[in-house]
mmCIF file of C-alpha atoms in Angstrom:
data_model
loop_
_atom_site.group_PDB
_atom_site.id
_atom_site.type_symbol
_atom_site.label_atom_id
_atom_site.label_comp_id
_atom_site.label_asym_id
_atom_site.label_seq_id
_atom_site.Cartn_x
_atom_site.Cartn_y
_atom_site.Cartn_z
ATOM 1 C CA MET A 12 -1.080 3.785 -23.968
ATOM 2 C CA ILE A 13 -4.874 2.792 -23.566
ATOM 3 C CA LYS A 14 -7.699 5.314 -23.559
ATOM 4 C CA GLY A 15 -10.397 5.833 -21.133
ATOM 5 C CA ILE A 16 -12.908 7.885 -19.874
ATOM 6 C CA ASP A 17 -14.401 9.312 -16.548
ATOM 7 C CA VAL A 18 -17.868 10.238 -15.978
ATOM 8 C CA SER A 19 -20.661 11.395 -13.751
ATOM 9 C CA ASN A 20 -24.221 12.195 -13.059
ATOM 10 C CA HIS A 21 -23.807 15.100 -15.946
ATOM 11 C CA GLN A 22 -23.697 12.140 -18.218
ATOM 12 C CA SER A 23 -26.822 9.827 -18.495
ATOM 13 C CA THR A 24 -25.038 7.592 -20.799
ATOM 14 C CA PHE A 25 -21.701 7.249 -22.485
ATOM 15 C CA PRO A 26 -20.008 5.637 -25.424
ATOM 16 C CA THR A 27 -17.788 2.488 -24.615
ATOM 17 C CA GLY A 28 -16.486 1.905 -28.037
ATOM 18 C CA GLY A 29 -12.721 2.597 -28.483
ATOM 19 C CA PHE A 30 -12.458 2.824 -24.609
ATOM 20 C CA ASP A 31 -10.720 0.347 -22.154
ATOM 21 C CA PHE A 32 -11.698 1.732 -18.763
ATOM 22 C CA CYS A 33 -14.091 3.881 -17.015
ATOM 23 C CA ILE A 34 -13.793 5.816 -13.883
ATOM 24 C CA MET A 35 -17.062 7.071 -12.488
ATOM 25 C CA LYS A 36 -18.203 9.542 -9.396
ATOM 26 C CA ALA A 37 -19.571 7.512 -6.885
ATOM 27 C CA THR A 38 -19.574 10.253 -3.676
ATOM 28 C CA GLU A 39 -18.794 13.786 -2.529
ATOM 29 C CA GLY A 40 -18.321 15.149 0.909
ATOM 30 C CA ARG A 41 -20.169 13.120 3.104
ATOM 31 C CA THR A 42 -23.908 13.121 2.054
ATOM 32 C CA TYR A 43 -23.735 13.112 -1.788
ATOM 33 C CA THR A 44 -23.961 9.743 -3.835
ATOM 34 C CA ASP A 45 -24.056 9.976 -7.637
ATOM 35 C CA PRO A 46 -27.741 8.919 -8.543
ATOM 36 C CA ARG A 47 -26.260 7.388 -11.819
ATOM 37 C CA GLN A 48 -23.055 5.456 -10.661
ATOM 38 C CA SER A 49 -24.821 1.987 -10.762
ATOM 39 C CA ALA A 50 -26.181 2.433 -14.275
ATOM 40 C CA HIS A 51 -22.825 3.709 -15.309
ATOM 41 C CA ALA A 52 -21.228 0.537 -13.577
ATOM 42 C CA ARG A 53 -23.518 -1.686 -15.175
ATOM 43 C CA ARG A 54 -22.719 -0.210 -18.732
ATOM 44 C CA ALA A 55 -18.813 0.085 -18.170
ATOM 45 C CA ARG A 56 -18.835 -3.633 -16.972
ATOM 46 C CA SER A 57 -21.041 -5.080 -19.731
ATOM 47 C CA ALA A 58 -18.690 -3.650 -22.149
ATOM 48 C CA GLY A 59 -15.794 -5.447 -20.415
ATOM 49 C CA LEU A 60 -14.153 -1.982 -19.428
ATOM 50 C CA VAL A 61 -11.922 -1.493 -16.488
ATOM 51 C CA VAL A 62 -14.152 -0.185 -13.716
ATOM 52 C CA GLY A 63 -12.997 2.438 -11.289
ATOM 53 C CA PHE A 64 -14.915 5.267 -8.940
ATOM 54 C CA TYR A 65 -13.738 8.255 -7.408
ATOM 55 C CA HIS A 66 -15.076 10.467 -4.756
ATOM 56 C CA PHE A 67 -14.863 14.389 -4.906
ATOM 57 C CA LEU A 68 -12.702 15.747 -1.765
ATOM 58 C CA TRP A 69 -14.004 18.261 0.494
ATOM 59 C CA PRO A 70 -11.970 20.110 3.334
ATOM 60 C CA GLY A 71 -12.542 18.469 6.867
ATOM 61 C CA ASN A 72 -14.112 15.220 8.209
ATOM 62 C CA ILE A 73 -11.792 13.229 6.289
ATOM 63 C CA ALA A 74 -11.910 9.622 7.809
ATOM 64 C CA ALA A 75 -15.746 10.305 7.440
ATOM 65 C CA GLN A 76 -15.464 11.104 3.854
ATOM 66 C CA ALA A 77 -13.142 7.788 3.473
ATOM 67 C CA ARG A 78 -15.687 5.637 5.180
ATOM 68 C CA TYR A 79 -18.586 7.458 3.148
ATOM 69 C CA PHE A 80 -16.951 6.730 -0.245
ATOM 70 C CA VAL A 81 -16.189 3.128 0.305
ATOM 71 C CA ASP A 82 -19.740 2.209 2.067
ATOM 72 C CA LYS A 83 -21.516 3.966 -1.049
ATOM 73 C CA CYS A 84 -19.489 3.287 -3.922
ATOM 74 C CA VAL A 85 -20.663 -0.170 -5.845
ATOM 75 C CA SER A 86 -17.254 -1.080 -6.315
ATOM 76 C CA ARG A 87 -16.258 -5.135 -6.875
ATOM 77 C CA GLU A 88 -12.948 -6.772 -6.233
ATOM 78 C CA GLY A 89 -10.585 -5.205 -8.878
ATOM 79 C CA ASP A 90 -11.964 -2.079 -9.122
ATOM 80 C CA VAL A 91 -9.933 1.005 -9.135
ATOM 81 C CA LEU A 92 -10.657 3.846 -6.415
ATOM 82 C CA ALA A 93 -9.744 7.281 -6.762
ATOM 83 C CA CYS A 94 -9.481 11.039 -4.768
ATOM 84 C CA ASP A 95 -10.805 13.718 -6.659
ATOM 85 C CA TRP A 96 -8.919 16.832 -5.500
ATOM 86 C CA GLU A 97 -9.674 19.849 -6.907
ATOM 87 C CA ARG A 98 -11.615 23.136 -5.977
ATOM 88 C CA THR A 99 -14.906 22.889 -4.433
ATOM 89 C CA SER A 100 -18.152 24.646 -5.486
ATOM 90 C CA ASP A 101 -17.436 27.212 -2.713
ATOM 91 C CA GLY A 102 -13.991 27.697 -3.750
ATOM 92 C CA THR A 103 -12.430 26.061 -1.089
ATOM 93 C CA ALA A 104 -10.280 22.914 -1.333
ATOM 94 C CA ALA A 105 -8.429 20.187 0.644
ATOM 95 C CA THR A 106 -5.186 20.667 2.073
ATOM 96 C CA CYS A 107 -2.281 18.476 1.212
ATOM 97 C CA ALA A 108 -2.247 16.886 4.518
ATOM 98 C CA GLU A 109 -6.006 16.149 4.261
ATOM 99 C CA LYS A 110 -5.516 14.680 0.570
ATOM 100 C CA ASP A 111 -2.761 12.215 1.907
ATOM 101 C CA ALA A 112 -5.143 11.606 4.793
ATOM 102 C CA PHE A 113 -7.722 10.529 2.621
ATOM 103 C CA LEU A 114 -5.658 8.602 0.276
ATOM 104 C CA ARG A 115 -4.383 6.427 3.249
ATOM 105 C CA GLU A 116 -7.554 5.634 4.894
ATOM 106 C CA VAL A 117 -9.260 4.545 1.862
ATOM 107 C CA LYS A 118 -6.438 2.117 1.384
ATOM 108 C CA ARG A 119 -6.864 1.289 5.283
ATOM 109 C CA LEU A 120 -10.333 0.248 4.662
ATOM 110 C CA ARG A 121 -10.142 -1.052 1.092
ATOM 111 C CA PRO A 122 -6.396 -2.529 1.099
ATOM 112 C CA ASP A 123 -7.142 -5.028 -1.916
ATOM 113 C CA HIS A 124 -7.756 -1.701 -4.115
ATOM 114 C CA ARG A 125 -5.767 0.447 -5.990
ATOM 115 C CA VAL A 126 -6.253 3.973 -4.691
ATOM 116 C CA LEU A 127 -5.197 6.731 -7.068
ATOM 117 C CA LEU A 128 -5.096 10.557 -6.835
ATOM 118 C CA TYR A 129 -6.886 12.843 -9.318
ATOM 119 C CA CYS A 130 -5.850 16.374 -9.430
ATOM 120 C CA SER A 131 -4.669 19.227 -12.018
ATOM 121 C CA THR A 132 -1.148 19.931 -12.920
ATOM 122 C CA ASP A 133 -1.870 23.383 -11.000
ATOM 123 C CA PHE A 134 -2.769 21.226 -7.765
ATOM 124 C CA TRP A 135 0.198 19.054 -8.015
ATOM 125 C CA LEU A 136 2.853 21.553 -8.835
ATOM 126 C CA ASN A 137 1.514 24.385 -6.451
ATOM 127 C CA ARG A 138 -0.519 22.879 -3.609
ATOM 128 C CA ASP A 139 0.869 19.285 -3.452
ATOM 129 C CA THR A 140 4.044 19.361 -0.951
ATOM 130 C CA THR A 141 4.558 15.415 -0.217
ATOM 131 C CA SER A 142 4.580 13.812 -3.955
ATOM 132 C CA PHE A 143 2.141 11.415 -2.412
ATOM 133 C CA ALA A 144 -0.441 9.946 -4.889
ATOM 134 C CA GLY A 145 -1.511 6.659 -3.319
ATOM 135 C CA ASP A 146 -0.827 3.707 -6.124
ATOM 136 C CA GLY A 147 -0.597 6.109 -8.728
ATOM 137 C CA LEU A 148 -1.166 9.857 -10.176
ATOM 138 C CA TRP A 149 -3.936 10.756 -12.477
ATOM 139 C CA VAL A 150 -3.196 14.100 -13.567
ATOM 140 C CA ALA A 151 -5.428 16.305 -15.491
ATOM 141 C CA HIS A 152 -3.548 19.097 -18.086
ATOM 142 C CA TYR A 153 -5.695 20.165 -21.119
ATOM 143 C CA GLY A 154 -4.236 21.774 -24.417
ATOM 144 C CA VAL A 155 -1.113 19.315 -24.622
ATOM 145 C CA PRO A 156 -0.567 15.955 -26.386
ATOM 146 C CA ALA A 157 -2.101 13.011 -25.105
ATOM 147 C CA GLY A 158 0.366 11.394 -22.889
ATOM 148 C CA LYS A 159 2.523 14.537 -22.233
ATOM 149 C CA PRO A 160 0.955 16.315 -19.186
ATOM 150 C CA GLY A 161 4.200 18.165 -18.625
ATOM 151 C CA ILE A 162 5.123 17.135 -15.233
ATOM 152 C CA ARG A 163 8.521 15.249 -13.898
ATOM 153 C CA ALA A 164 6.526 13.065 -11.555
ATOM 154 C CA GLU A 165 5.658 9.483 -12.524
ATOM 155 C CA TRP A 166 2.158 9.805 -13.532
ATOM 156 C CA LEU A 167 -0.421 6.816 -14.487
ATOM 157 C CA ILE A 168 -3.331 8.275 -16.283
ATOM 158 C CA HIS A 169 -3.432 11.547 -18.077
ATOM 159 C CA GLN A 170 -6.846 13.400 -18.811
ATOM 160 C CA TYR A 171 -6.106 15.558 -21.776
ATOM 161 C CA THR A 172 -9.298 16.849 -23.000
ATOM 162 C CA SER A 173 -12.968 17.335 -21.594
ATOM 163 C CA ARG A 174 -14.648 17.380 -25.094
ATOM 164 C CA PRO A 175 -16.824 15.671 -25.862
ATOM 165 C CA LEU A 176 -16.340 13.897 -22.433
ATOM 166 C CA ASP A 177 -13.246 13.823 -20.022
ATOM 167 C CA THR A 178 -10.893 11.553 -22.094
ATOM 168 C CA ASN A 179 -7.477 9.855 -20.729
ATOM 169 C CA VAL A 180 -4.685 7.862 -21.895
ATOM 170 C CA ALA A 181 -3.334 5.496 -19.070
ATOM 171 C CA ARG A 182 0.385 4.092 -19.316
ATOM 172 C CA PHE A 183 -0.524 0.254 -19.938
ATOM 173 C CA ALA A 184 -0.047 -1.703 -22.821
ATOM 174 C CA SER A 185 -3.709 -3.208 -22.949
ATOM 175 C CA ARG A 186 -6.675 -3.417 -21.051
ATOM 176 C CA ALA A 187 -5.807 -6.654 -19.878
ATOM 177 C CA ALA A 188 -2.456 -5.141 -18.456
ATOM 178 C CA MET A 189 -4.445 -2.725 -16.622
ATOM 179 C CA ARG A 190 -6.864 -5.129 -15.460
ATOM 180 C CA ALA A 191 -3.984 -7.380 -14.077
ATOM 181 C CA TRP A 192 -2.500 -4.280 -12.291
ATOM 182 C CA ALA A 193 -5.746 -3.520 -10.592
ATOM 183 C CA GLN A 194 -6.360 -6.792 -9.397
ATOM 184 C CA GLU A 195 -2.765 -7.125 -8.300
ATOM 185 C CA ASP A 196 -1.940 -7.522 -4.515
ATOM 186 C CA ASP A 197 1.385 -5.497 -3.447
ATOM 187 C CA MET A 198 1.486 -8.155 -0.657
ATOM 188 C CA PRO A 199 0.330 -11.466 -1.742
ATOM 189 C CA LEU A 200 1.797 -13.650 0.941
ATOM 190 C CA THR A 201 -1.104 -15.502 2.238
ATOM 191 C CA ASP A 202 -0.829 -17.336 5.667
ATOM 192 C CA THR A 203 -0.007 -20.928 4.079
ATOM 193 C CA ASP A 204 2.982 -19.124 2.354
ATOM 194 C CA ALA A 205 3.890 -17.594 5.748
ATOM 195 C CA LYS A 206 4.101 -20.939 7.095
ATOM 196 C CA LYS A 207 6.121 -22.656 4.387
ATOM 197 C CA VAL A 208 8.818 -19.772 4.935
ATOM 198 C CA TRP A 209 8.418 -20.387 8.638
ATOM 199 C CA ASN A 210 9.164 -24.091 8.462
ATOM 200 C CA THR A 211 11.613 -23.941 5.596
ATOM 201 C CA ASP A 212 14.792 -25.723 6.339
ATOM 202 C CA PHE A 213 17.557 -23.114 5.615
ATOM 203 C CA VAL A 214 19.058 -21.606 8.703
ATOM 204 C CA LYS A 215 22.440 -23.303 9.669
ATOM 205 C CA ALA A 216 22.161 -25.024 12.995
ATOM 206 C CA PRO A 217 24.503 -24.038 15.841
ATOM 207 C CA VAL A 218 27.948 -26.006 16.187
ATOM 208 C CA GLU A 219 26.455 -27.798 19.303
ATOM 209 C CA ASN A 220 24.535 -29.642 16.687
ATOM 210 C CA PRO A 221 26.633 -30.659 13.981
ATOM 211 C CA ASP A 222 24.472 -33.742 12.989
ATOM 212 C CA ASN A 223 21.785 -31.450 11.474
ATOM 213 C CA PRO A 224 22.838 -28.925 9.162
ATOM 214 C CA THR A 225 20.115 -26.805 8.907
ATOM 215 C CA TRP A 226 17.160 -25.452 11.098
ATOM 216 C CA THR A 227 13.787 -24.185 10.604
ATOM 217 C CA PRO A 228 13.282 -20.212 11.650
ATOM 218 C CA ALA A 229 10.855 -21.431 14.177
ATOM 219 C CA SER A 230 13.376 -23.924 15.786
ATOM 220 C CA TYR A 231 16.140 -21.547 15.871
ATOM 221 C CA LEU A 232 14.099 -18.781 17.247
ATOM 222 C CA ARG A 233 12.971 -21.484 20.178
ATOM 223 C CA ASP A 234 16.636 -22.395 20.857
ATOM 224 C CA THR A 235 17.667 -18.524 20.980
ATOM 225 C CA ASN A 236 14.941 -17.870 23.389
ATOM 226 C CA LEU A 237 15.962 -20.850 25.576
ATOM 227 C CA ARG A 238 19.379 -19.592 25.482
ATOM 228 C CA ALA A 239 18.756 -15.911 26.415
ATOM 229 C CA ARG A 240 16.566 -17.269 29.508
ATOM 230 C CA ALA A 241 19.173 -19.535 30.787
ATOM 231 C CA VAL A 242 21.682 -16.521 30.908
ATOM 232 C CA GLN A 243 18.937 -14.386 32.622
ATOM 233 C CA GLU A 244 18.680 -17.078 35.427
ATOM 234 C CA LYS A 245 22.203 -17.335 35.624
ATOM 235 C CA LEU A 246 22.656 -13.682 35.923
ATOM 236 C CA ALA A 247 19.845 -13.524 38.613
ATOM 237 C CA ASP A 248 22.137 -16.012 40.641
ATOM 238 C CA LEU A 249 25.177 -13.976 40.697
ATOM 239 C CA THR A 250 25.592 -11.938 44.156
ATOM 240 C CA GLU A 251 26.312 -8.387 43.809
ATOM 241 C CA ILE A 252 29.111 -7.088 45.473
ATOM 242 C CA GLU A 253 29.461 -3.937 47.345
ATOM 243 C CA LEU A 254 32.838 -2.330 48.237
ATOM 244 C CA THR A 255 33.297 0.248 50.643
ATOM 245 C CA ALA A 256 35.036 3.621 49.687
ATOM 246 C CA GLU A 257 38.054 2.694 51.781
ATOM 247 C CA GLN A 258 38.378 -0.593 49.667
ATOM 248 C CA ILE A 259 37.666 1.276 46.401
ATOM 249 C CA THR A 260 40.342 3.557 47.220
ATOM 250 C CA ALA A 261 42.735 0.549 48.257
ATOM 251 C CA LEU A 262 42.040 -1.396 45.042
ATOM 252 C CA ALA A 263 42.595 1.791 42.903
ATOM 253 C CA ALA A 264 46.026 2.322 44.312
ATOM 254 C CA ALA A 265 47.018 -1.503 43.990
ATOM 255 C CA LEU A 266 45.930 -1.373 40.522
ATOM 256 C CA ALA A 267 48.263 2.095 39.955
ATOM 257 C CA GLU A 268 51.044 -0.010 41.042
ATOM 258 C CA HIS A 269 50.667 -2.909 39.084
ATOM 259 C CA PRO A 270 49.451 -1.930 35.227
ATOM 260 C CA GLY A 271 49.837 -5.090 34.433
ATOM 261 C CA LEU A 272 47.059 -6.407 36.579
ATOM 262 C CA VAL A 273 44.415 -4.770 34.928
ATOM 263 C CA ASP A 274 45.013 -6.630 31.643
ATOM 264 C CA GLN A 275 45.134 -9.857 33.658
ATOM 265 C CA LEU A 276 41.903 -9.313 35.474
ATOM 266 C CA ALA A 277 40.328 -8.285 31.883
ATOM 267 C CA GLU A 278 41.457 -11.764 30.522
ATOM 268 C CA LYS A 279 40.125 -13.656 33.517
ATOM 269 C CA ILE A 280 36.693 -11.973 33.390
ATOM 270 C CA ALA A 281 36.665 -12.910 29.585
ATOM 271 C CA GLU A 282 37.304 -16.515 30.449
ATOM 272 C CA LYS A 283 34.646 -16.745 33.132
ATOM 273 C CA VAL A 284 31.909 -15.118 31.052
ATOM 274 C CA ALA A 285 32.936 -17.469 28.096
ATOM 275 C CA ALA A 286 32.726 -20.466 30.309
ATOM 276 C CA ARG A 287 29.524 -19.497 31.640
ATOM 277 C CA LEU A 288 27.888 -18.664 28.131
ATOM 278 C CA ALA A 289 29.156 -22.085 27.044
ATOM 279 C CA SER A 290 27.380 -23.875 29.890
ATOM 280 C CA VAL A 291 24.066 -22.588 28.347
ATOM 281 C CA PRO A 292 22.215 -25.875 27.259
ATOM 282 C CA ALA A 293 21.468 -25.991 23.491
ATOM 283 C CA GLN A 294 17.941 -26.915 21.989
ATOM 284 C CA THR A 295 17.812 -29.892 19.613
ATOM 285 C CA ASN A 296 15.827 -29.515 16.596
ATOM 286 C CA PRO A 297 12.630 -31.200 17.023
#
């Protein structure tokens, strides 16, 4: 595991030796921006630490708080973002649903950043009802050994003391490993990658075109669409047959007298349907 600290406006400066990451307060509610976040970020970056920013969550106006956070924090690509979920100065606290909504909204606004949840073990065990922590749980539990926060849930960072600074351990083998994780995209499929997959020649061709053993997904989809359209056109050409009540009664009586006739009719209908489907033209591979 590696060690790191988290700081706010309460610290005019902080040591960097012996630490691999630093997460600093950026915003609170919808109006407060930490006046020292820029200076803290510069110091952490100059020391080569993995950098992160957190927002102190208040109840209500969740979408507005998320927007305020991402607009005001001085984050860069690869920085970690976090939601600080705890009791506010007036004794209130955001609900679990509000916490979840904030994490999801920040992720929507900044999809290329890792978004964490910070909370105490008390909040996690007694207030949380969804076990949703975004991209990772940052849990606070003092008076226990570092790396043993006392919860069964998977956790990423453990804040184990506040003296002399809020100090944490993270479940990474090295600073480089944490930085790589922070910069990793969960869905690294680019437009170029998608086009390569779309044009990959791996789908078996229909039997009507045996000389071409494989088709691309694009050509296969075009062929399927053409076949479906042709079937729809043939169905549209069918004339609906309407029977009178007397005709239906007579037909039912005839079928009752000749049970084998039902099976014969079913076979004939199946043959007709198969013949019509077989007559639908196939699209050749471009």
